[in-house]
PDB file of C-alpha atoms in Angstrom:
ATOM      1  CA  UNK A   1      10.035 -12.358 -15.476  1.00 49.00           C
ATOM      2  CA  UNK A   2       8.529 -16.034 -13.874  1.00 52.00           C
ATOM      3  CA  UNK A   3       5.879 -17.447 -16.238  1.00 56.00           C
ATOM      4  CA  UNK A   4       3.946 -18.435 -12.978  1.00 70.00           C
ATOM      5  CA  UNK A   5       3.218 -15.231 -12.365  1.00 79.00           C
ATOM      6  CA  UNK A   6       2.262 -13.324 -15.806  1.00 67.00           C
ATOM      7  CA  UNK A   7      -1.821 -13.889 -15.336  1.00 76.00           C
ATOM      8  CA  UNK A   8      -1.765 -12.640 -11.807  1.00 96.00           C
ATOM      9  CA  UNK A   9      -2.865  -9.094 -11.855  1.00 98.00           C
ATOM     10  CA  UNK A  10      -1.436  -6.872  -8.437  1.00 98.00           C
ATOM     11  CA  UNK A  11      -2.917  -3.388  -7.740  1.00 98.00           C
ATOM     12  CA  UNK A  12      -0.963  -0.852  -6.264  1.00 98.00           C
ATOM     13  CA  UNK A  13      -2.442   2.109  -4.296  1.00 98.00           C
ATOM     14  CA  UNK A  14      -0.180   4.915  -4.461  1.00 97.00           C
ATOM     15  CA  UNK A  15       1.908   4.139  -7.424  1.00 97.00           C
ATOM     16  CA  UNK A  16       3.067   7.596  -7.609  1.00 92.00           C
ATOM     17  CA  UNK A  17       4.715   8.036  -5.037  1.00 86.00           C
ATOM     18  CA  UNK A  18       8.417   6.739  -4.032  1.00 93.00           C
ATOM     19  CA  UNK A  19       7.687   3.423  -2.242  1.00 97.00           C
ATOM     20  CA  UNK A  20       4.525   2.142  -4.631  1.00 98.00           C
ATOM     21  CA  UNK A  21       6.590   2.855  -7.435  1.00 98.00           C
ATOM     22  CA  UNK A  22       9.594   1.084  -6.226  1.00 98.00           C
ATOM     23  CA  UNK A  23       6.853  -1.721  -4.958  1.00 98.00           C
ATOM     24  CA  UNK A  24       4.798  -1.441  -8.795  1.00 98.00           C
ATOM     25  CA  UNK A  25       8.154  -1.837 -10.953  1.00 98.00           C
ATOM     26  CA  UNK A  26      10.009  -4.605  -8.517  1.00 98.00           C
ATOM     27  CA  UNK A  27       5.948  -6.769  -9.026  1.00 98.00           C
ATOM     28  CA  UNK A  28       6.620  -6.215 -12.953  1.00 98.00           C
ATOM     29  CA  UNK A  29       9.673  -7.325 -12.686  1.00 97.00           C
ATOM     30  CA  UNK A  30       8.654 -10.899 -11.117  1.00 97.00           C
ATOM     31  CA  UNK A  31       5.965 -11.091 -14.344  1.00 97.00           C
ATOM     32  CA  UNK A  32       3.287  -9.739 -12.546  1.00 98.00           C
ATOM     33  CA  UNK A  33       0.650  -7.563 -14.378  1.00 98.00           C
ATOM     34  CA  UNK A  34       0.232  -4.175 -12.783  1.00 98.00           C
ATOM     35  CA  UNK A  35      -2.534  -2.029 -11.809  1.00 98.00           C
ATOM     36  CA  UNK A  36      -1.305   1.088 -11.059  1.00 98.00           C
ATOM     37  CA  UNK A  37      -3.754   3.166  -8.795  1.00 98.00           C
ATOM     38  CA  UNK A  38      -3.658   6.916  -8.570  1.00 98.00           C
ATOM     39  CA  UNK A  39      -5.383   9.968  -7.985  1.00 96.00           C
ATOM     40  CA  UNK A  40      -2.723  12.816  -8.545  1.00 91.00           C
ATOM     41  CA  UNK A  41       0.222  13.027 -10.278  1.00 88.00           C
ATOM     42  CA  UNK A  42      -0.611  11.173 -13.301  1.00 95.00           C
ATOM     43  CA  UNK A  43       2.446  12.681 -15.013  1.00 96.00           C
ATOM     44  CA  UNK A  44       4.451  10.252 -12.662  1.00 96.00           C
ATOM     45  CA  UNK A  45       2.149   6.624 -13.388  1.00 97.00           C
ATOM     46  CA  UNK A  46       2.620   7.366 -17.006  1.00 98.00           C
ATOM     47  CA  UNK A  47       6.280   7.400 -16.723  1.00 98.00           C
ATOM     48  CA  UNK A  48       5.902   4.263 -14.606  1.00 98.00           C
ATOM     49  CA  UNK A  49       3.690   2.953 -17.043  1.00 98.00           C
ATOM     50  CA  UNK A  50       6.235   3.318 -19.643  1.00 98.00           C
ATOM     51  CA  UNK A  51       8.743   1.985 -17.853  1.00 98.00           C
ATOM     52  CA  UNK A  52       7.313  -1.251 -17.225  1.00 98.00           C
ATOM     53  CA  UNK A  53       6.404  -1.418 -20.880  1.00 98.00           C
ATOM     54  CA  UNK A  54       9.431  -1.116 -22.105  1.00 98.00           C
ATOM     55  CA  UNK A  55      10.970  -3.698 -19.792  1.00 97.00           C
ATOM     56  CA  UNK A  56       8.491  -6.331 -21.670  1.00 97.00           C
ATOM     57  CA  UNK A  57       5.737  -5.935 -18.563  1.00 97.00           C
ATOM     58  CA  UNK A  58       2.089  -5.222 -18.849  1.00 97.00           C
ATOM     59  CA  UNK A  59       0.806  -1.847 -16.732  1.00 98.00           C
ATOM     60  CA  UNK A  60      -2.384  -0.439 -16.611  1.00 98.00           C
ATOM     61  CA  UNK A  61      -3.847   2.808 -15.150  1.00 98.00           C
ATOM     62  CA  UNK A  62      -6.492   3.032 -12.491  1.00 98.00           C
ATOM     63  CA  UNK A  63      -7.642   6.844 -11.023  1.00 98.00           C
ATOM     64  CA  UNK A  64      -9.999   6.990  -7.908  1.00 98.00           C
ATOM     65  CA  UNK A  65      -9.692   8.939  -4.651  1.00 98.00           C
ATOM     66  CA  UNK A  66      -8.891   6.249  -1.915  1.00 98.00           C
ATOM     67  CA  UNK A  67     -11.125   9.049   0.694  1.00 97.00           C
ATOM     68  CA  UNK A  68     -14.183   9.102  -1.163  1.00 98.00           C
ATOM     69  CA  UNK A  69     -16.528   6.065  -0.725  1.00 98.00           C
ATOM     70  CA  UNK A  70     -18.429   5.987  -3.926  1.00 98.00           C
ATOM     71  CA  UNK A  71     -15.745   7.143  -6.082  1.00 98.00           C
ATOM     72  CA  UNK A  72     -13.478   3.400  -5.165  1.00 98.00           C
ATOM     73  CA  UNK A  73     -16.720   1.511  -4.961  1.00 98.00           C
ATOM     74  CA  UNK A  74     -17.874   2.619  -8.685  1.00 98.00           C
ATOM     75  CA  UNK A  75     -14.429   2.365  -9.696  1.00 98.00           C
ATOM     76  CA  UNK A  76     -13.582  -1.283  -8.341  1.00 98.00           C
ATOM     77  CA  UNK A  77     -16.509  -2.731  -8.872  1.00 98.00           C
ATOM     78  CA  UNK A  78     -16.254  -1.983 -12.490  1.00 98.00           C
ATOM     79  CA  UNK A  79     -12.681  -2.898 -13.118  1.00 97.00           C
ATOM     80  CA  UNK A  80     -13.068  -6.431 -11.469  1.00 97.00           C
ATOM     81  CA  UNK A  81     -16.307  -6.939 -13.357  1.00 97.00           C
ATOM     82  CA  UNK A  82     -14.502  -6.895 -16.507  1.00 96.00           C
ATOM     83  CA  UNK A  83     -11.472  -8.267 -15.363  1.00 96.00           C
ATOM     84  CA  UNK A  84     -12.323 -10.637 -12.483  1.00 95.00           C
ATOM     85  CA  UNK A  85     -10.480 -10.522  -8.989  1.00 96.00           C
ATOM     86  CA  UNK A  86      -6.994  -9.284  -8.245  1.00 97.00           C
ATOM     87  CA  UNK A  87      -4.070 -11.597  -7.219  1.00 98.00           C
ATOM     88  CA  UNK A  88      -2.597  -9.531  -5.047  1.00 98.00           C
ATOM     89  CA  UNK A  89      -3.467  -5.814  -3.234  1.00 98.00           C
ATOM     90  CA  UNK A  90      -0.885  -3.981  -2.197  1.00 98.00           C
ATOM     91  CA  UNK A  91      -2.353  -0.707   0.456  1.00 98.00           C
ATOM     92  CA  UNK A  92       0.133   1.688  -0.209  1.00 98.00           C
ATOM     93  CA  UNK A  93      -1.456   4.942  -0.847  1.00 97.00           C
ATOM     94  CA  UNK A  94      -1.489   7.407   2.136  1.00 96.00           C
ATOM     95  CA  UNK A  95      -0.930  11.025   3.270  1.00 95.00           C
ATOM     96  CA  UNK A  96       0.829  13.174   6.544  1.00 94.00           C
ATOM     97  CA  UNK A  97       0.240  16.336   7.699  1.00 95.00           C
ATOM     98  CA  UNK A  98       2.300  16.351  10.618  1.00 94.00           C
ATOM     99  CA  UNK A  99       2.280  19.180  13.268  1.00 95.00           C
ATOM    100  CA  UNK A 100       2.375  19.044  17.576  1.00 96.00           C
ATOM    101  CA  UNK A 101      -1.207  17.946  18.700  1.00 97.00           C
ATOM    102  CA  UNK A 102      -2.317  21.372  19.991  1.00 97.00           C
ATOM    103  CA  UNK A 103      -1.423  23.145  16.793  1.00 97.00           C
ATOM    104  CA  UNK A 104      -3.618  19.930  14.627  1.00 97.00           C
ATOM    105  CA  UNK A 105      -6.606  21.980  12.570  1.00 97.00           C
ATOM    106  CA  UNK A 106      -9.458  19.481  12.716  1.00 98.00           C
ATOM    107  CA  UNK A 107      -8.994  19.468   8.756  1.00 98.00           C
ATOM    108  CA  UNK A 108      -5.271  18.058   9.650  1.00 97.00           C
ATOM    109  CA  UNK A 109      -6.448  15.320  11.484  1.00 98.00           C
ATOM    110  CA  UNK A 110      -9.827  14.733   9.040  1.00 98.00           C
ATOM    111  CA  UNK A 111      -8.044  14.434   6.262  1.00 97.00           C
ATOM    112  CA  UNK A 112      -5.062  11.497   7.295  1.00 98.00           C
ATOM    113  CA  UNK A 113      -7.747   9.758   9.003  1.00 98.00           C
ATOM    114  CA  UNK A 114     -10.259   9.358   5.991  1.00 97.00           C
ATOM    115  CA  UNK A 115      -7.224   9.328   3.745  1.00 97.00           C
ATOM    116  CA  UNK A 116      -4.845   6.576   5.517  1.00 98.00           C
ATOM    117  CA  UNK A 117      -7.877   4.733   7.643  1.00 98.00           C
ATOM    118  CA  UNK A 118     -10.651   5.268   5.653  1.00 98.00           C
ATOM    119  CA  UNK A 119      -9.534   4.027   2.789  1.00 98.00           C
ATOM    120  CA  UNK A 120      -8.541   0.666   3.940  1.00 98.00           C
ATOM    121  CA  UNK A 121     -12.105   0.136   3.795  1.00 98.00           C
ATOM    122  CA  UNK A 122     -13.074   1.878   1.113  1.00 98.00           C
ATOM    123  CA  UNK A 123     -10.404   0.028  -1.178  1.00 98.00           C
ATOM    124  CA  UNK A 124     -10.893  -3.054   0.403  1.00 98.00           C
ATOM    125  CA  UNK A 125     -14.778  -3.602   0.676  1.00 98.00           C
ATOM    126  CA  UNK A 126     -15.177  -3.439  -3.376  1.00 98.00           C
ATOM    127  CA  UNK A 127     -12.230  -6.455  -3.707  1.00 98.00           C
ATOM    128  CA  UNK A 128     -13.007  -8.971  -0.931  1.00 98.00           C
ATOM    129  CA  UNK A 129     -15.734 -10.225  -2.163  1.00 97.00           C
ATOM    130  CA  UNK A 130     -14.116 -11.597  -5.264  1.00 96.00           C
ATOM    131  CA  UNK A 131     -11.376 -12.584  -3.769  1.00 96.00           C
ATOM    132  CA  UNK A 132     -13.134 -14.914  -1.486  1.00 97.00           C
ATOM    133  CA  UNK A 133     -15.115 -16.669  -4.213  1.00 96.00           C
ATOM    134  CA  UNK A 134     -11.371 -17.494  -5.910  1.00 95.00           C
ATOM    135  CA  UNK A 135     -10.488 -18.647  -2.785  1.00 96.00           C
ATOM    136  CA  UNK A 136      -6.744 -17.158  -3.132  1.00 96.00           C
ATOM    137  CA  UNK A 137      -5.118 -14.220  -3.036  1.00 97.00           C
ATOM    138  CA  UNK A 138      -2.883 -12.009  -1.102  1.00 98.00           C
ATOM    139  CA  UNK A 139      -3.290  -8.609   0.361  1.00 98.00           C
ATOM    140  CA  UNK A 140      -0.774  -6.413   2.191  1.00 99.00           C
ATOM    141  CA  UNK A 141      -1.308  -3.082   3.988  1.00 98.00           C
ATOM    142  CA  UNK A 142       1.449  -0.310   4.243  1.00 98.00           C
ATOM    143  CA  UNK A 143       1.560   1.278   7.704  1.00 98.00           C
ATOM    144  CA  UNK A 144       4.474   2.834   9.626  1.00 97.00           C
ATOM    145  CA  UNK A 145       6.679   1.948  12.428  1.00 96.00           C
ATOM    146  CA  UNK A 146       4.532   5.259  13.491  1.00 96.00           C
ATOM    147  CA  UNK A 147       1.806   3.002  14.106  1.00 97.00           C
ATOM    148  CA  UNK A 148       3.524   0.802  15.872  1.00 97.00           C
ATOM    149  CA  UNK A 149       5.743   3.242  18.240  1.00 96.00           C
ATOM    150  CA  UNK A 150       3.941   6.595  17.600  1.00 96.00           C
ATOM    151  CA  UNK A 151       6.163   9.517  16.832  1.00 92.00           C
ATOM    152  CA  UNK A 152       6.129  13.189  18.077  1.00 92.00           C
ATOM    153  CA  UNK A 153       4.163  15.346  16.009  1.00 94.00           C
ATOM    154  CA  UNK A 154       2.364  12.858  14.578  1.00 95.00           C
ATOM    155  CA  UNK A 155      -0.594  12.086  16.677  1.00 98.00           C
ATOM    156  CA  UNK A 156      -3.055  11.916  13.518  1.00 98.00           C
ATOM    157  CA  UNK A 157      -0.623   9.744  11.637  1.00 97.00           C
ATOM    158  CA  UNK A 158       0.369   7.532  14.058  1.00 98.00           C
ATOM    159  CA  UNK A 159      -3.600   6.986  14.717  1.00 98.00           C
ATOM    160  CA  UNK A 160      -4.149   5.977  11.191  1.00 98.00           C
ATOM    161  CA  UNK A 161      -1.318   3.899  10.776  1.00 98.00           C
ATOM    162  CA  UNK A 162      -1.597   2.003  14.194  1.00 98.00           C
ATOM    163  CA  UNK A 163      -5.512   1.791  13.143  1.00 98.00           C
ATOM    164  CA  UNK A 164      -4.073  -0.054   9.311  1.00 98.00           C
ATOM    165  CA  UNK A 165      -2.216  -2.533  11.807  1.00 98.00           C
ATOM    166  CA  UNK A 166      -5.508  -3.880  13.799  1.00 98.00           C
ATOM    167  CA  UNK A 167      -7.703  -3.983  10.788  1.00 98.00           C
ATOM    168  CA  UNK A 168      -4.919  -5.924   9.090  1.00 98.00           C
ATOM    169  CA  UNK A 169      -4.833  -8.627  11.797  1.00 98.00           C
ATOM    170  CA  UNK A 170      -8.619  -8.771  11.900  1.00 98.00           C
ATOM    171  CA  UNK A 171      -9.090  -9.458   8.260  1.00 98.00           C
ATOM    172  CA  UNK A 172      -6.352 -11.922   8.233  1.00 98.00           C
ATOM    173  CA  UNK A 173      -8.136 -14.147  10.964  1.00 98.00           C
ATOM    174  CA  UNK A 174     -11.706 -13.565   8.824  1.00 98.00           C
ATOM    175  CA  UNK A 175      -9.704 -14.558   5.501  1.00 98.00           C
ATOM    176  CA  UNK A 176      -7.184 -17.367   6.313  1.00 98.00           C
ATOM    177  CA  UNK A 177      -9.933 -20.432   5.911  1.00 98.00           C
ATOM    178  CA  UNK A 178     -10.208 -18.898   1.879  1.00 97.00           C
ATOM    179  CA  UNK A 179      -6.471 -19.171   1.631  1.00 97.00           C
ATOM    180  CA  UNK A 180      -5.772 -15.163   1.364  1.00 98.00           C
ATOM    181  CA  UNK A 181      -3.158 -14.133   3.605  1.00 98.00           C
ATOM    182  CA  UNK A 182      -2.719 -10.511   4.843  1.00 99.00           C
ATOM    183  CA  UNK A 183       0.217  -9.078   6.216  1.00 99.00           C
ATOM    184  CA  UNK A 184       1.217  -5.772   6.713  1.00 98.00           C
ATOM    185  CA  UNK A 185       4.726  -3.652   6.349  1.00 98.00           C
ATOM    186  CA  UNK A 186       5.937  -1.093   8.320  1.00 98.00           C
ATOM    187  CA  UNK A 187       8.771   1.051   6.772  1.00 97.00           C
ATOM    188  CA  UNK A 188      10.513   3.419   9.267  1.00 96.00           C
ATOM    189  CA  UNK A 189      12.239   6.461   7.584  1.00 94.00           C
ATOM    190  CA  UNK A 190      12.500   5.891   3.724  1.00 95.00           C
ATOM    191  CA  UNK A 191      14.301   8.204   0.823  1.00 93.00           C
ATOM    192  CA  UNK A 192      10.754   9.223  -0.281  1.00 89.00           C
ATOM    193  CA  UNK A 193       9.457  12.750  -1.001  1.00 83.00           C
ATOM    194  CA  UNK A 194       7.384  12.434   2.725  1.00 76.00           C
ATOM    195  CA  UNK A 195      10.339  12.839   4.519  1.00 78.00           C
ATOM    196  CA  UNK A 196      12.204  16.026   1.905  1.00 76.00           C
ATOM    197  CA  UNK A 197      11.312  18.388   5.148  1.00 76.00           C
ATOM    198  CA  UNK A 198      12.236  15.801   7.757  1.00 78.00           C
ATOM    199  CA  UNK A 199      14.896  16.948   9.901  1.00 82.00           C
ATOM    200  CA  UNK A 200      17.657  14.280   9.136  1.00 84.00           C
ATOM    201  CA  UNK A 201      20.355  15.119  11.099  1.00 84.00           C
ATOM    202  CA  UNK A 202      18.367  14.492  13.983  1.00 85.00           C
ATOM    203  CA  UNK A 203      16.942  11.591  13.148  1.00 88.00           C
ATOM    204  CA  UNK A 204      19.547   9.389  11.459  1.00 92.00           C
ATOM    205  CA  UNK A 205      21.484   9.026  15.183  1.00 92.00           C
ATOM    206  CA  UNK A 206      18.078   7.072  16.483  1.00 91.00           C
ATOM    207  CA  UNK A 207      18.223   4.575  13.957  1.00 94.00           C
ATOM    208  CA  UNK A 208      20.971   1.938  14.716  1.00 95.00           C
ATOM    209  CA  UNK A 209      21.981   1.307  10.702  1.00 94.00           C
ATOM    210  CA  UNK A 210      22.369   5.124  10.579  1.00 94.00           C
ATOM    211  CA  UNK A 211      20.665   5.378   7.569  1.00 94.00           C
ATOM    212  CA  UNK A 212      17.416   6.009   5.563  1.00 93.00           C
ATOM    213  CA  UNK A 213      16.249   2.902   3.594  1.00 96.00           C
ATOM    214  CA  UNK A 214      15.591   2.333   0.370  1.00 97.00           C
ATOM    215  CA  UNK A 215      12.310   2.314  -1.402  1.00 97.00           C
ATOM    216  CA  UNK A 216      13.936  -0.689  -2.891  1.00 98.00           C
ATOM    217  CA  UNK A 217      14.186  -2.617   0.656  1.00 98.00           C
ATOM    218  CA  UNK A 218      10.633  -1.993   1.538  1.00 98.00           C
ATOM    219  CA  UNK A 219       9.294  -3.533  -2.321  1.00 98.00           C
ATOM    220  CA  UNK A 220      10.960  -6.922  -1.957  1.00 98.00           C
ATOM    221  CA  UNK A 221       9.795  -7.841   0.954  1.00 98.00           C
ATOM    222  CA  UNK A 222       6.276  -6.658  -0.808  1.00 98.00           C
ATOM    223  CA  UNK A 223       7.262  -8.607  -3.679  1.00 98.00           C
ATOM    224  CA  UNK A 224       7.656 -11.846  -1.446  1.00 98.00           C
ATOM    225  CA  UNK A 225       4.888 -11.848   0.872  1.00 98.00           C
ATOM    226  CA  UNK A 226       2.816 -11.669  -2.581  1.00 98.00           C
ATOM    227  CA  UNK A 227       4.389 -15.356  -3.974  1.00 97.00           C
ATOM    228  CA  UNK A 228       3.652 -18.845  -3.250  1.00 96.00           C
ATOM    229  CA  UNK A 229       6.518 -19.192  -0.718  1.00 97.00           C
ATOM    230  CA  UNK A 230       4.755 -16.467   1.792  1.00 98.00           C
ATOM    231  CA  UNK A 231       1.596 -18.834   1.891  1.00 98.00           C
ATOM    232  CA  UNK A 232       1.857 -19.768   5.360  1.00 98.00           C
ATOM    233  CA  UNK A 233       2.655 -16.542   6.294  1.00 98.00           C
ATOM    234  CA  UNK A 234      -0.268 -14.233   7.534  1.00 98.00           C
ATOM    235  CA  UNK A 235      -1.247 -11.774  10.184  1.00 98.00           C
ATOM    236  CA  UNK A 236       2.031 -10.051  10.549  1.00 98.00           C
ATOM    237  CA  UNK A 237       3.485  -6.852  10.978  1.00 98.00           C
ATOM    238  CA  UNK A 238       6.915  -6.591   9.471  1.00 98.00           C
ATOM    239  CA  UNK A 239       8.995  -3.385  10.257  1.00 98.00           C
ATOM    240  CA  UNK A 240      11.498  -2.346   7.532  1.00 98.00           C
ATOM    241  CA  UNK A 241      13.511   0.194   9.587  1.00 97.00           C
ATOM    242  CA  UNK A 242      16.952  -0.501   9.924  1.00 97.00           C
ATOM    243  CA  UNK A 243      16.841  -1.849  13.515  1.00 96.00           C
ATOM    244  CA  UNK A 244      14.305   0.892  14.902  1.00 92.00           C
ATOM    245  CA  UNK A 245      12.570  -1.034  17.192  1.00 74.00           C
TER     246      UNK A 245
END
């Protein structure tokens, strides 16, 4: 663990899942104290929680539903009253619920908008603030090479994840002058539970590395773009995809 880093607090959306656990464990790892957000699964942040705690790293728990308004603001607020700003943010957290666009239910395409979209702004609005008064700070979004290429069957995905990429590029223009810098990655297809039902055989031919990446590959490039030596780097949209696109 670097010294320089073991007062800088990082909170991960999502830590539950494959690639914000992989991102949560590789930030303890660099001394960096951990805020591990969830909503369900709280089985799996424990176990994450213990892990890092064993491996001489501080973790802490935080529960809120990234769709519901009121339930990050009261939630946020709180936690950076008593704690001050975060370091970093790391926008991780996110649903699909992928079917052709005719067959969408409105509830399909309601629920990964407010989930994915929505809650860019609903995490984000509470921690800004604070942020800009330290006048530092990093924050990086998690969207999809979806958003960037679209993908059949994913019309509602795609939409929130190419929405995650514009709002990232306008906030990093409105934040640069207080020396926060906001980037965003975009995995492609990653050994996560999202793609268990994918069809693989059909997919691994289109990707020129002919293979799924790692969780892993996709948390230390989150891992850099969160240190000192990404400080000139801002405003970008970084594909982790084995060649994709």
């Amino acid at each position: 663990m670097t010294n320089e880093n073991n007062e800088k607090k990082v909170l991960v959306t999502g830590a539950s899942g494959g690639i914000g656990r992989a991102i949560a464990l590789a930030c303890a790892k660099e001394g960096y104290e951990i805020v591990a957000h969830y909503n369900h699964g709280k089985e799996k942040v424990d176990l994450l929680k213990k892990e890092i705690e064993e491996a001489g790293g501080i973790c802490s728990l935080l529960q809120f539903n990234i769709s519901d308004r009121e339930d990050c603001r009261s939630k946020l607020e709180k936690w950076t009253e008593e704690n001050g700003a975060f370091w970093g943010i790391i926008l991780n957290a996110g649903i699909c619920r992928d079917n052709a666009f005719p067959a969408l239910s409105d509830e399909n395409w309601d629920d990964v908008i407010h989930t994915n979209l929505d809650g860019f702004y609903n995490v984000l609005k509470p921690l800004v603030m604070p942020l800009c008064r330290k006048k530092k700070g990093r924050i990086v979004t998690i969207s999809s090479v979806s958003g960037v290429i679209g993908n059949r069957g994913q019309v509602n995905y795609s939409a929130s994840k190419a929405g995650i990429i514009g709002a990232t590029k306008a906030l990093a223009v409105e934040l640069a002058s207080r020396k926060i810098t906001v980037n965003c990655i975009a995995p492609g297809f990653i050994e996560t539970e999202m793609i268990k039902d994918a069809p693989v055989e059909h997919i691994l031919p289109t990707i020129p590395m002919g293979r799924a990446g790692k969780p892993e590959e996709v948390a230390s490039l989150a891992v850099f773009l969160l240190s000192e030596s990404a400080a000139y780097i801002t405003r970008q949209v970084i594909g982790v995809n084995g060649g994709i696109i």
